[in-house]
Short mmCIF file of C-alpha atoms and ligand atoms in Angstrom, two decimals:
data_model
loop_
_atom_site.label_atom_id
_atom_site.label_comp_id
_atom_site.label_asym_id
_atom_site.label_seq_id
_atom_site.Cartn_x
_atom_site.Cartn_y
_atom_site.Cartn_z
CA MET A 1 146.98 120.38 166.47
CA ILE A 2 146.65 123.83 167.96
CA ARG A 3 144.61 126.39 166.07
CA ALA A 4 144.26 130.05 166.99
CA LEU A 5 141.66 131.99 165.02
CA GLY A 6 141.18 135.75 165.11
CA VAL A 7 142.58 136.17 168.61
CA LYS A 8 142.19 139.73 169.90
CA LYS A 9 143.38 141.30 173.12
CA SER A 10 143.42 144.92 174.19
CA PHE A 11 144.45 146.67 177.38
CA GLU A 12 142.28 149.77 177.72
CA LYS A 13 142.90 151.58 174.43
CA GLN A 14 146.01 149.61 173.49
CA HIS A 15 145.16 146.95 170.91
CA VAL A 16 147.91 144.38 171.36
CA LEU A 17 146.51 141.42 169.39
CA LYS A 18 144.33 142.51 166.50
CA GLY A 19 143.28 139.13 165.13
CA VAL A 20 146.04 136.54 165.37
CA SER A 21 145.49 133.27 163.51
CA LEU A 22 147.97 130.43 163.58
CA ASP A 23 148.06 126.64 163.23
CA VAL A 24 150.65 124.51 165.00
CA ARG A 25 150.93 120.93 163.77
CA ASP A 26 151.54 117.91 165.97
CA ASN A 27 155.21 117.38 166.88
CA GLU A 28 156.12 120.68 165.25
CA THR A 29 158.31 123.35 166.83
CA MET A 30 156.71 126.67 165.96
CA VAL A 31 158.75 129.75 166.72
CA ILE A 32 156.94 133.05 167.12
CA LEU A 33 159.41 135.76 166.40
CA GLY A 34 159.15 139.46 166.99
CA PRO A 35 160.81 142.41 168.73
CA SER A 36 159.80 143.17 172.29
CA GLY A 37 156.49 144.83 172.95
CA GLN A 38 154.76 143.16 169.99
CA GLY A 39 152.50 141.00 172.15
CA LYS A 40 154.38 137.69 172.02
CA THR A 41 153.94 136.98 175.72
CA VAL A 42 150.31 138.06 175.63
CA PHE A 43 149.70 135.72 172.69
CA ILE A 44 151.42 132.63 174.15
CA LYS A 45 149.52 133.16 177.40
CA THR A 46 146.21 133.31 175.55
CA LEU A 47 147.14 130.04 173.80
CA VAL A 48 147.06 128.22 177.14
CA ARG A 49 144.39 130.44 178.68
CA LEU A 50 146.66 131.97 181.27
CA MET A 51 145.17 135.13 179.82
CA GLU A 52 141.65 135.40 178.38
CA PRO A 53 141.50 136.92 174.90
CA ASP A 54 138.71 139.41 174.16
CA GLU A 55 137.74 137.54 171.00
CA GLY A 56 138.78 134.52 169.02
CA VAL A 57 138.98 130.75 169.15
CA ILE A 58 141.77 128.59 170.58
CA GLU A 59 141.39 124.95 169.59
CA TYR A 60 143.36 121.85 170.53
CA ASP A 61 142.42 118.96 168.25
CA GLY A 62 139.17 120.76 167.47
CA VAL A 63 138.19 121.56 171.08
CA ASP A 64 137.83 125.28 171.87
CA ILE A 65 139.53 125.64 175.25
CA LEU A 66 137.97 129.08 175.76
CA LYS A 67 134.65 127.30 176.22
CA LEU A 68 135.93 124.82 178.83
CA LYS A 69 134.59 125.00 182.39
CA ASP A 70 136.98 124.89 185.36
CA ARG A 71 137.09 121.10 185.70
CA GLN A 72 137.60 120.52 181.97
CA LEU A 73 140.20 123.27 181.85
CA GLN A 74 142.12 121.60 184.68
CA GLU A 75 141.98 118.33 182.76
CA PHE A 76 143.24 120.03 179.59
CA ARG A 77 146.11 121.68 181.50
CA LYS A 78 147.54 118.23 182.29
CA ASN A 79 148.64 118.11 178.65
CA ILE A 80 150.59 121.33 178.70
CA ALA A 81 153.67 122.78 180.35
CA PHE A 82 154.89 126.35 180.25
CA VAL A 83 158.50 127.49 180.68
CA PHE A 84 158.29 131.11 181.78
CA GLN A 85 160.77 133.78 180.80
CA ASN A 86 161.99 134.22 184.39
CA SER A 87 161.93 130.43 185.04
CA ALA A 88 159.26 131.07 187.72
CA LEU A 89 160.65 128.72 190.36
CA PHE A 90 159.34 129.21 193.89
CA ASP A 91 162.14 130.90 195.86
CA PHE A 92 161.05 129.34 199.14
CA LEU A 93 161.19 125.78 197.78
CA ASN A 94 164.30 123.82 196.90
CA VAL A 95 164.69 122.19 193.50
CA ARG A 96 163.19 118.89 194.68
CA GLU A 97 160.08 120.61 196.05
CA ASN A 98 159.73 122.86 193.01
CA MET A 99 159.79 119.82 190.77
CA ALA A 100 157.59 117.60 192.94
CA LEU A 101 154.80 120.14 193.27
CA TYR A 102 152.83 119.08 190.22
CA LEU A 103 153.30 115.35 190.79
CA ARG A 104 152.15 115.62 194.41
CA MET A 105 149.06 117.59 193.50
CA HIS A 106 147.89 115.73 190.43
CA ARG A 107 149.32 112.23 190.43
CA ALA A 108 149.08 109.39 192.88
CA PHE A 109 152.77 108.54 192.91
CA ARG A 110 154.69 107.13 195.83
CA GLU A 111 157.47 109.37 197.18
CA GLU A 112 160.17 107.07 195.78
CA GLU A 113 158.60 107.25 192.36
CA ILE A 114 158.38 111.04 192.51
CA GLU A 115 162.08 111.19 193.44
CA GLU A 116 162.94 108.85 190.58
CA ARG A 117 161.03 110.92 188.03
CA ILE A 118 162.61 114.13 189.26
CA VAL A 119 166.12 112.69 189.05
CA ASP A 120 165.41 111.33 185.54
CA ALA A 121 164.18 114.72 184.35
CA LEU A 122 167.22 116.45 185.85
CA ARG A 123 169.50 114.02 184.00
CA VAL A 124 167.74 114.87 180.74
CA VAL A 125 168.69 118.52 181.21
CA GLY A 126 172.21 117.62 182.28
CA LEU A 127 171.93 118.26 186.03
CA GLN A 128 173.01 115.97 188.85
CA GLU A 129 171.28 115.04 192.08
CA GLU A 130 173.38 117.59 193.99
CA VAL A 131 171.00 120.35 192.87
CA LEU A 132 167.98 118.71 194.53
CA ASP A 133 168.55 120.41 197.88
CA LYS A 134 169.55 123.78 196.47
CA PHE A 135 167.26 126.80 196.47
CA PRO A 136 166.72 128.86 193.30
CA GLU A 137 168.90 131.72 194.56
CA GLU A 138 171.86 129.31 194.78
CA LEU A 139 171.58 128.46 191.07
CA SER A 140 173.03 130.29 188.07
CA GLY A 141 170.65 131.62 185.41
CA GLY A 142 171.47 128.70 183.12
CA MET A 143 170.81 126.16 185.87
CA LYS A 144 167.53 127.80 186.82
CA LYS A 145 166.39 127.58 183.23
CA ARG A 146 167.34 123.92 183.08
CA VAL A 147 165.44 123.21 186.29
CA ALA A 148 162.43 125.04 184.83
CA ILE A 149 162.61 122.82 181.74
CA ALA A 150 163.09 119.70 183.88
CA ARG A 151 160.03 120.71 185.89
CA ALA A 152 158.08 120.92 182.64
CA ILE A 153 159.32 117.48 181.56
CA VAL A 154 158.21 115.63 184.72
CA LYS A 155 154.68 116.49 183.70
CA GLU A 156 155.15 114.52 180.45
CA PRO A 157 153.22 117.14 178.49
CA ARG A 158 151.97 116.85 174.92
CA TYR A 159 152.43 120.59 174.39
CA LEU A 160 155.32 122.68 175.62
CA PHE A 161 155.34 126.48 175.63
CA TYR A 162 158.51 128.49 176.08
CA ASP A 163 158.57 132.26 176.57
CA GLU A 164 161.98 133.72 175.65
CA PRO A 165 163.88 130.64 176.86
CA THR A 166 167.34 132.09 176.10
CA THR A 167 166.92 135.61 177.47
CA GLY A 168 169.67 136.42 179.97
CA LEU A 169 171.66 133.28 179.16
CA ASP A 170 175.18 133.22 177.75
CA ARG A 171 175.85 131.54 174.40
CA ARG A 172 176.75 128.18 175.92
CA ASN A 173 173.55 127.94 177.98
CA SER A 174 171.47 129.24 175.05
CA GLN A 175 172.92 126.49 172.91
CA LEU A 176 172.02 123.95 175.57
CA VAL A 177 168.44 125.20 175.69
CA SER A 178 168.23 124.88 171.89
CA GLU A 179 169.49 121.32 172.10
CA LEU A 180 166.97 120.49 174.82
CA ILE A 181 164.07 121.87 172.80
CA GLY A 182 165.18 119.74 169.84
CA MET A 183 165.67 116.67 171.98
CA LEU A 184 162.25 116.89 173.64
CA LYS A 185 160.62 117.12 170.23
CA LYS A 186 162.34 113.88 169.24
CA GLU A 187 162.23 111.94 172.50
CA ILE A 188 158.79 112.77 173.87
CA ARG A 189 157.30 113.87 170.54
CA VAL A 190 156.09 117.06 172.10
CA THR A 191 154.49 119.91 170.15
CA SER A 192 156.28 123.14 171.01
CA VAL A 193 155.59 126.84 170.73
CA VAL A 194 158.64 129.03 171.34
CA VAL A 195 158.29 132.78 171.64
CA THR A 196 161.54 134.66 171.17
CA HIS A 197 163.40 137.53 169.59
CA ASP A 198 166.57 135.41 169.46
CA ILE A 199 167.27 134.73 165.79
CA LEU A 200 169.95 132.13 166.54
CA LEU A 201 167.51 130.15 168.67
CA MET A 202 164.92 130.40 165.90
CA ARG A 203 167.46 129.04 163.39
CA GLU A 204 168.34 126.14 165.67
CA VAL A 205 164.92 124.89 166.73
CA SER A 206 162.21 126.02 164.32
CA ASP A 207 160.26 123.81 161.96
CA ARG A 208 158.28 126.90 161.05
CA VAL A 209 158.48 130.53 162.06
CA ALA A 210 155.66 133.03 162.46
CA LEU A 211 156.47 136.70 162.64
CA LEU A 212 154.24 138.71 164.96
CA LYS A 213 154.04 142.32 163.93
CA ASP A 214 151.53 145.09 164.62
CA GLY A 215 149.18 142.71 166.36
CA ALA A 216 148.95 140.06 163.64
CA ILE A 217 150.96 137.30 161.98
CA PHE A 218 152.94 139.11 159.31
CA SER A 219 154.48 136.06 157.67
CA ILE A 220 154.76 132.34 158.29
CA GLY A 221 156.96 129.64 156.80
CA THR A 222 160.15 127.68 157.29
CA LYS A 223 163.28 129.59 158.30
CA GLU A 224 164.52 129.25 154.72
CA GLU A 225 161.35 130.97 153.54
CA LEU A 226 161.85 134.03 155.78
CA SER A 227 162.31 136.94 153.45
CA PRO A 228 165.36 139.21 153.74
CA GLU A 229 162.95 142.09 154.45
CA THR A 230 161.57 140.19 157.42
CA LEU A 231 165.00 139.51 158.86
CA ASN A 232 166.07 143.11 158.22
CA TYR A 233 163.02 144.30 160.07
CA LEU A 234 163.98 142.17 163.04
CA TYR A 235 167.62 143.23 163.07
CA GLU A 236 166.77 146.89 162.55
CA THR A 237 164.55 147.08 165.57
CA GLY A 238 167.80 147.17 167.52
CA ASP A 239 166.39 144.76 170.03
CA GLU A 240 169.35 143.20 171.85
N1 LIG B 301 148.60 142.67 181.98
C1 LIG B 301 148.81 143.72 181.17
N2 LIG B 301 148.20 144.90 181.39
C2 LIG B 301 148.39 145.95 180.58
N3 LIG B 301 149.18 145.94 179.49
C3 LIG B 301 149.83 144.80 179.22
C4 LIG B 301 149.67 143.62 180.04
N4 LIG B 301 150.43 142.62 179.50
C5 LIG B 301 151.02 143.18 178.42
N5 LIG B 301 150.67 144.46 178.23
C6 LIG B 301 151.13 145.33 177.15
O1 LIG B 301 151.01 144.64 175.92
C7 LIG B 301 152.10 144.94 175.06
C8 LIG B 301 152.75 143.64 174.59
O2 LIG B 301 153.37 143.02 175.69
P1 LIG B 301 154.12 141.64 175.59
O3 LIG B 301 153.19 140.58 175.14
O4 LIG B 301 154.74 141.42 176.93
O5 LIG B 301 155.22 141.90 174.49
P2 LIG B 301 156.43 140.97 174.06
O6 LIG B 301 156.32 139.69 174.83
O7 LIG B 301 156.33 140.79 172.59
O8 LIG B 301 157.67 141.72 174.43
C9 LIG B 301 153.06 145.82 175.86
O9 LIG B 301 152.87 147.15 175.45
C10 LIG B 301 152.60 145.64 177.29
O10 LIG B 301 152.80 146.78 178.04
MG1 LIG B 302 157.58 138.82 176.24
#
């Protein structure tokens, strides 16, 4: 279980997170919903300590990761994978090298085994071996996103974090991303946190939804429990 307690983060005088508290249960898909500029990216980054909060506690199964030293933090990071909004593939590496990076650095696999794992992960996201030698710039937005998700899968994480996974994708690719998020929850029993302002995505993948507003969690519950006021607020922001 992930537990955030009173997480605060400011940039100079701008108080972005004013005390965010949230529990994410094992094997749950928690969607954090909110219009842009509300601090969703800042929050999801603090959850994995890609960004240090000013105050607060971030616990995984009772261990406060903000207190971990470098070595322990590295060990903890083996359990997590992060799918960035822009896919964050290295432009100068082909798909094979992008995907092999983690396995080469942290696991003692033979080359054949690395190749096998990469191909398996690509199959999961519906891509064929042809993409292995392609560079990111040769891929469509939807394919890049799938490679980014496949790269997360090869790590066999316990926790998966997605920042705006459908932004910039057409409906068909968005649908595919939704299906992948649902499938990974079932197949590898991953615990997922999805940050988005895409209400369709939220409907498709969420076990629970937390609404981030004015630097705090405004409401939390299942999608059925979202109040009409909450949804109105989201639609009325005119965000996409
Ligand atoms: N590294 C940073 N330095 C300064 N301000 C930042 C930084 N990261 C985010 N912010 C500010 O924090 C606010 C929330 O940003 P963000 O988390 O990206 O919003 P969201 O993901 O909900 O669209 C924005 O006003 C943004 O400008
Ligand atoms: Mg963001």
